[in-house]
């Protein structure tokens, strides 16, 4: 993590949790305020709850769309641990199959971790 961001509790917490803060900030042209704004908006993104709803309704096609969207969001924000569990899930869903309980559980855990970090460490 770059020295200039070491005093930002939020960015440090994300980095410690495995997020690629430096890579994400490069995509956000080094604008920490913009990156943090999008991290806060992550909480409002409907792709995760909609994915779970589609999985519960045994609709792998819609679950694929939602998981693919969530994968893109996680990738852009540098949320690597969530991205790592979403990649294989998306491929299973792309094939029209349902992911395993272990895959869904891992996704829930990683999603919960990032939400917890945002909620506990958010500072404007």
PDB file of C-alpha atoms in Angstrom:
ATOM      1  CA  UNK A   1       0.000   0.000   0.000  1.00  0.00           C
ATOM      2  CA  UNK A   2       1.307   3.410  -0.906  1.00  0.00           C
ATOM      3  CA  UNK A   3       2.660   5.521   1.909  1.00  0.00           C
ATOM      4  CA  UNK A   4       0.258   8.371   1.137  1.00  0.00           C
ATOM      5  CA  UNK A   5      -2.742   6.191   2.048  1.00  0.00           C
ATOM      6  CA  UNK A   6      -1.338   4.722   5.272  1.00  0.00           C
ATOM      7  CA  UNK A   7      -3.200   7.241   7.441  1.00  0.00           C
ATOM      8  CA  UNK A   8      -6.619   6.391   6.023  1.00  0.00           C
ATOM      9  CA  UNK A   9      -8.244   3.890   8.396  1.00  0.00           C
ATOM     10  CA  UNK A  10     -10.736   2.769   5.764  1.00  0.00           C
ATOM     11  CA  UNK A  11      -8.145   2.072   3.055  1.00  0.00           C
ATOM     12  CA  UNK A  12      -5.827   0.367   5.540  1.00  0.00           C
ATOM     13  CA  UNK A  13      -8.679  -1.930   6.673  1.00  0.00           C
ATOM     14  CA  UNK A  14      -9.498  -2.818   3.067  1.00  0.00           C
ATOM     15  CA  UNK A  15      -5.845  -3.517   2.321  1.00  0.00           C
ATOM     16  CA  UNK A  16      -5.488  -5.678   5.436  1.00  0.00           C
ATOM     17  CA  UNK A  17      -8.513  -7.702   4.310  1.00  0.00           C
ATOM     18  CA  UNK A  18      -6.856  -8.511   1.000  1.00  0.00           C
ATOM     19  CA  UNK A  19      -8.324  -5.807  -1.200  1.00  0.00           C
ATOM     20  CA  UNK A  20      -6.109  -4.501  -3.989  1.00  0.00           C
ATOM     21  CA  UNK A  21      -6.394  -0.887  -2.884  1.00  0.00           C
ATOM     22  CA  UNK A  22      -3.463   0.293  -5.015  1.00  0.00           C
ATOM     23  CA  UNK A  23      -4.828  -1.352  -8.156  1.00  0.00           C
ATOM     24  CA  UNK A  24      -8.309  -0.006  -7.534  1.00  0.00           C
ATOM     25  CA  UNK A  25      -6.995   3.482  -6.889  1.00  0.00           C
ATOM     26  CA  UNK A  26      -5.129   3.303 -10.188  1.00  0.00           C
ATOM     27  CA  UNK A  27      -8.454   2.568 -11.897  1.00  0.00           C
ATOM     28  CA  UNK A  28      -9.934   5.545 -10.034  1.00  0.00           C
ATOM     29  CA  UNK A  29      -7.060   7.762 -11.210  1.00  0.00           C
ATOM     30  CA  UNK A  30      -5.690   8.013  -7.670  1.00  0.00           C
ATOM     31  CA  UNK A  31      -8.815   9.770  -6.418  1.00  0.00           C
ATOM     32  CA  UNK A  32      -9.382   8.283  -2.992  1.00  0.00           C
ATOM     33  CA  UNK A  33     -12.602  10.225  -2.475  1.00  0.00           C
ATOM     34  CA  UNK A  34     -14.085   8.751  -5.657  1.00  0.00           C
ATOM     35  CA  UNK A  35     -12.956   5.231  -4.745  1.00  0.00           C
ATOM     36  CA  UNK A  36     -14.408   5.563  -1.260  1.00  0.00           C
ATOM     37  CA  UNK A  37     -17.660   6.892  -2.702  1.00  0.00           C
ATOM     38  CA  UNK A  38     -17.971   3.797  -4.881  1.00  0.00           C
ATOM     39  CA  UNK A  39     -17.074   1.515  -1.974  1.00  0.00           C
ATOM     40  CA  UNK A  40     -19.909   3.092   0.016  1.00  0.00           C
ATOM     41  CA  UNK A  41     -22.249   2.608  -2.965  1.00  0.00           C
ATOM     42  CA  UNK A  42     -21.264  -1.066  -2.950  1.00  0.00           C
ATOM     43  CA  UNK A  43     -23.642  -1.431   0.008  1.00  0.00           C
ATOM     44  CA  UNK A  44     -26.523  -0.264  -2.208  1.00  0.00           C
ATOM     45  CA  UNK A  45     -25.739  -2.570  -5.132  1.00  0.00           C
ATOM     46  CA  UNK A  46     -28.549  -5.085  -5.632  1.00  0.00           C
ATOM     47  CA  UNK A  47     -26.587  -7.753  -7.496  1.00  0.00           C
ATOM     48  CA  UNK A  48     -25.684  -9.737  -4.349  1.00  0.00           C
ATOM     49  CA  UNK A  49     -29.193  -9.996  -2.828  1.00  0.00           C
ATOM     50  CA  UNK A  50     -30.695 -10.511  -6.278  1.00  0.00           C
ATOM     51  CA  UNK A  51     -28.182 -13.303  -6.953  1.00  0.00           C
ATOM     52  CA  UNK A  52     -29.127 -15.028  -3.691  1.00  0.00           C
ATOM     53  CA  UNK A  53     -32.815 -14.640  -4.486  1.00  0.00           C
ATOM     54  CA  UNK A  54     -32.280 -16.152  -7.935  1.00  0.00           C
ATOM     55  CA  UNK A  55     -30.309 -19.039  -6.457  1.00  0.00           C
ATOM     56  CA  UNK A  56     -33.058 -19.694  -3.918  1.00  0.00           C
ATOM     57  CA  UNK A  57     -35.584 -19.688  -6.767  1.00  0.00           C
ATOM     58  CA  UNK A  58     -33.421 -22.123  -8.763  1.00  0.00           C
ATOM     59  CA  UNK A  59     -32.989 -19.634 -11.599  1.00  0.00           C
ATOM     60  CA  UNK A  60     -29.348 -20.118 -12.665  1.00  0.00           C
ATOM     61  CA  UNK A  61     -29.738 -17.845 -15.703  1.00  0.00           C
ATOM     62  CA  UNK A  62     -30.714 -14.826 -13.608  1.00  0.00           C
ATOM     63  CA  UNK A  63     -28.263 -15.816 -10.876  1.00  0.00           C
ATOM     64  CA  UNK A  64     -25.551 -15.829 -13.550  1.00  0.00           C
ATOM     65  CA  UNK A  65     -26.407 -12.265 -14.601  1.00  0.00           C
ATOM     66  CA  UNK A  66     -26.320 -11.054 -11.020  1.00  0.00           C
ATOM     67  CA  UNK A  67     -23.149 -12.968 -10.102  1.00  0.00           C
ATOM     68  CA  UNK A  68     -21.435 -11.696 -13.247  1.00  0.00           C
ATOM     69  CA  UNK A  69     -22.366  -8.120 -12.350  1.00  0.00           C
ATOM     70  CA  UNK A  70     -21.139  -8.583  -8.798  1.00  0.00           C
ATOM     71  CA  UNK A  71     -17.901 -10.072 -10.119  1.00  0.00           C
ATOM     72  CA  UNK A  72     -17.345  -6.961 -12.237  1.00  0.00           C
ATOM     73  CA  UNK A  73     -18.035  -4.644  -9.330  1.00  0.00           C
ATOM     74  CA  UNK A  74     -15.717  -6.617  -7.040  1.00  0.00           C
ATOM     75  CA  UNK A  75     -13.006  -6.603  -9.685  1.00  0.00           C
ATOM     76  CA  UNK A  76     -13.223  -2.867 -10.290  1.00  0.00           C
ATOM     77  CA  UNK A  77     -13.153  -2.127  -6.574  1.00  0.00           C
ATOM     78  CA  UNK A  78     -10.265  -4.503  -5.961  1.00  0.00           C
ATOM     79  CA  UNK A  79     -12.232  -6.746  -3.619  1.00  0.00           C
ATOM     80  CA  UNK A  80     -10.047  -9.726  -4.459  1.00  0.00           C
ATOM     81  CA  UNK A  81     -11.296 -12.218  -1.865  1.00  0.00           C
ATOM     82  CA  UNK A  82     -14.882 -11.817  -3.048  1.00  0.00           C
ATOM     83  CA  UNK A  83     -13.732 -11.896  -6.652  1.00  0.00           C
ATOM     84  CA  UNK A  84     -11.859 -15.162  -6.031  1.00  0.00           C
ATOM     85  CA  UNK A  85     -15.025 -16.958  -4.904  1.00  0.00           C
ATOM     86  CA  UNK A  86     -17.201 -15.376  -7.582  1.00  0.00           C
ATOM     87  CA  UNK A  87     -15.084 -16.433 -10.558  1.00  0.00           C
ATOM     88  CA  UNK A  88     -15.785 -20.186 -10.200  1.00  0.00           C
ATOM     89  CA  UNK A  89     -19.420 -19.508  -9.256  1.00  0.00           C
ATOM     90  CA  UNK A  90     -19.942 -17.486 -12.415  1.00  0.00           C
ATOM     91  CA  UNK A  91     -18.494 -20.279 -14.531  1.00  0.00           C
ATOM     92  CA  UNK A  92     -20.791 -22.868 -12.939  1.00  0.00           C
ATOM     93  CA  UNK A  93     -23.776 -20.575 -13.501  1.00  0.00           C
ATOM     94  CA  UNK A  94     -22.652 -19.800 -17.062  1.00  0.00           C
ATOM     95  CA  UNK A  95     -22.940 -23.549 -17.734  1.00  0.00           C
ATOM     96  CA  UNK A  96     -26.553 -23.424 -16.499  1.00  0.00           C
ATOM     97  CA  UNK A  97     -25.808 -25.283 -13.286  1.00  0.00           C
ATOM     98  CA  UNK A  98     -26.259 -24.283  -9.682  1.00  0.00           C
ATOM     99  CA  UNK A  99     -23.181 -23.604  -7.557  1.00  0.00           C
ATOM    100  CA  UNK A 100     -22.404 -25.849  -4.620  1.00  0.00           C
ATOM    101  CA  UNK A 101     -23.446 -24.933  -1.104  1.00  0.00           C
ATOM    102  CA  UNK A 102     -19.759 -24.437  -0.301  1.00  0.00           C
ATOM    103  CA  UNK A 103     -19.395 -21.897  -3.107  1.00  0.00           C
ATOM    104  CA  UNK A 104     -22.466 -19.968  -2.015  1.00  0.00           C
ATOM    105  CA  UNK A 105     -21.349 -20.096   1.606  1.00  0.00           C
ATOM    106  CA  UNK A 106     -17.869 -18.795   0.703  1.00  0.00           C
ATOM    107  CA  UNK A 107     -19.474 -15.971  -1.259  1.00  0.00           C
ATOM    108  CA  UNK A 108     -21.660 -15.046   1.713  1.00  0.00           C
ATOM    109  CA  UNK A 109     -18.642 -15.024   4.021  1.00  0.00           C
ATOM    110  CA  UNK A 110     -16.521 -12.832   1.748  1.00  0.00           C
ATOM    111  CA  UNK A 111     -19.390 -10.473   0.984  1.00  0.00           C
ATOM    112  CA  UNK A 112     -20.123 -10.160   4.699  1.00  0.00           C
ATOM    113  CA  UNK A 113     -16.491  -9.356   5.433  1.00  0.00           C
ATOM    114  CA  UNK A 114     -16.365  -6.479   2.974  1.00  0.00           C
ATOM    115  CA  UNK A 115     -19.697  -5.078   4.162  1.00  0.00           C
ATOM    116  CA  UNK A 116     -18.432  -5.258   7.739  1.00  0.00           C
ATOM    117  CA  UNK A 117     -15.242  -3.392   6.806  1.00  0.00           C
ATOM    118  CA  UNK A 118     -17.198  -0.681   5.018  1.00  0.00           C
ATOM    119  CA  UNK A 119     -19.658  -0.245   7.875  1.00  0.00           C
ATOM    120  CA  UNK A 120     -17.042  -0.278  10.657  1.00  0.00           C
ATOM    121  CA  UNK A 121     -14.322   1.773   9.011  1.00  0.00           C
ATOM    122  CA  UNK A 122     -16.145   4.245   6.842  1.00  0.00           C
ATOM    123  CA  UNK A 123     -14.858   7.770   7.159  1.00  0.00           C
ATOM    124  CA  UNK A 124     -15.552  10.570   4.735  1.00  0.00           C
TER     125      UNK A 124
END
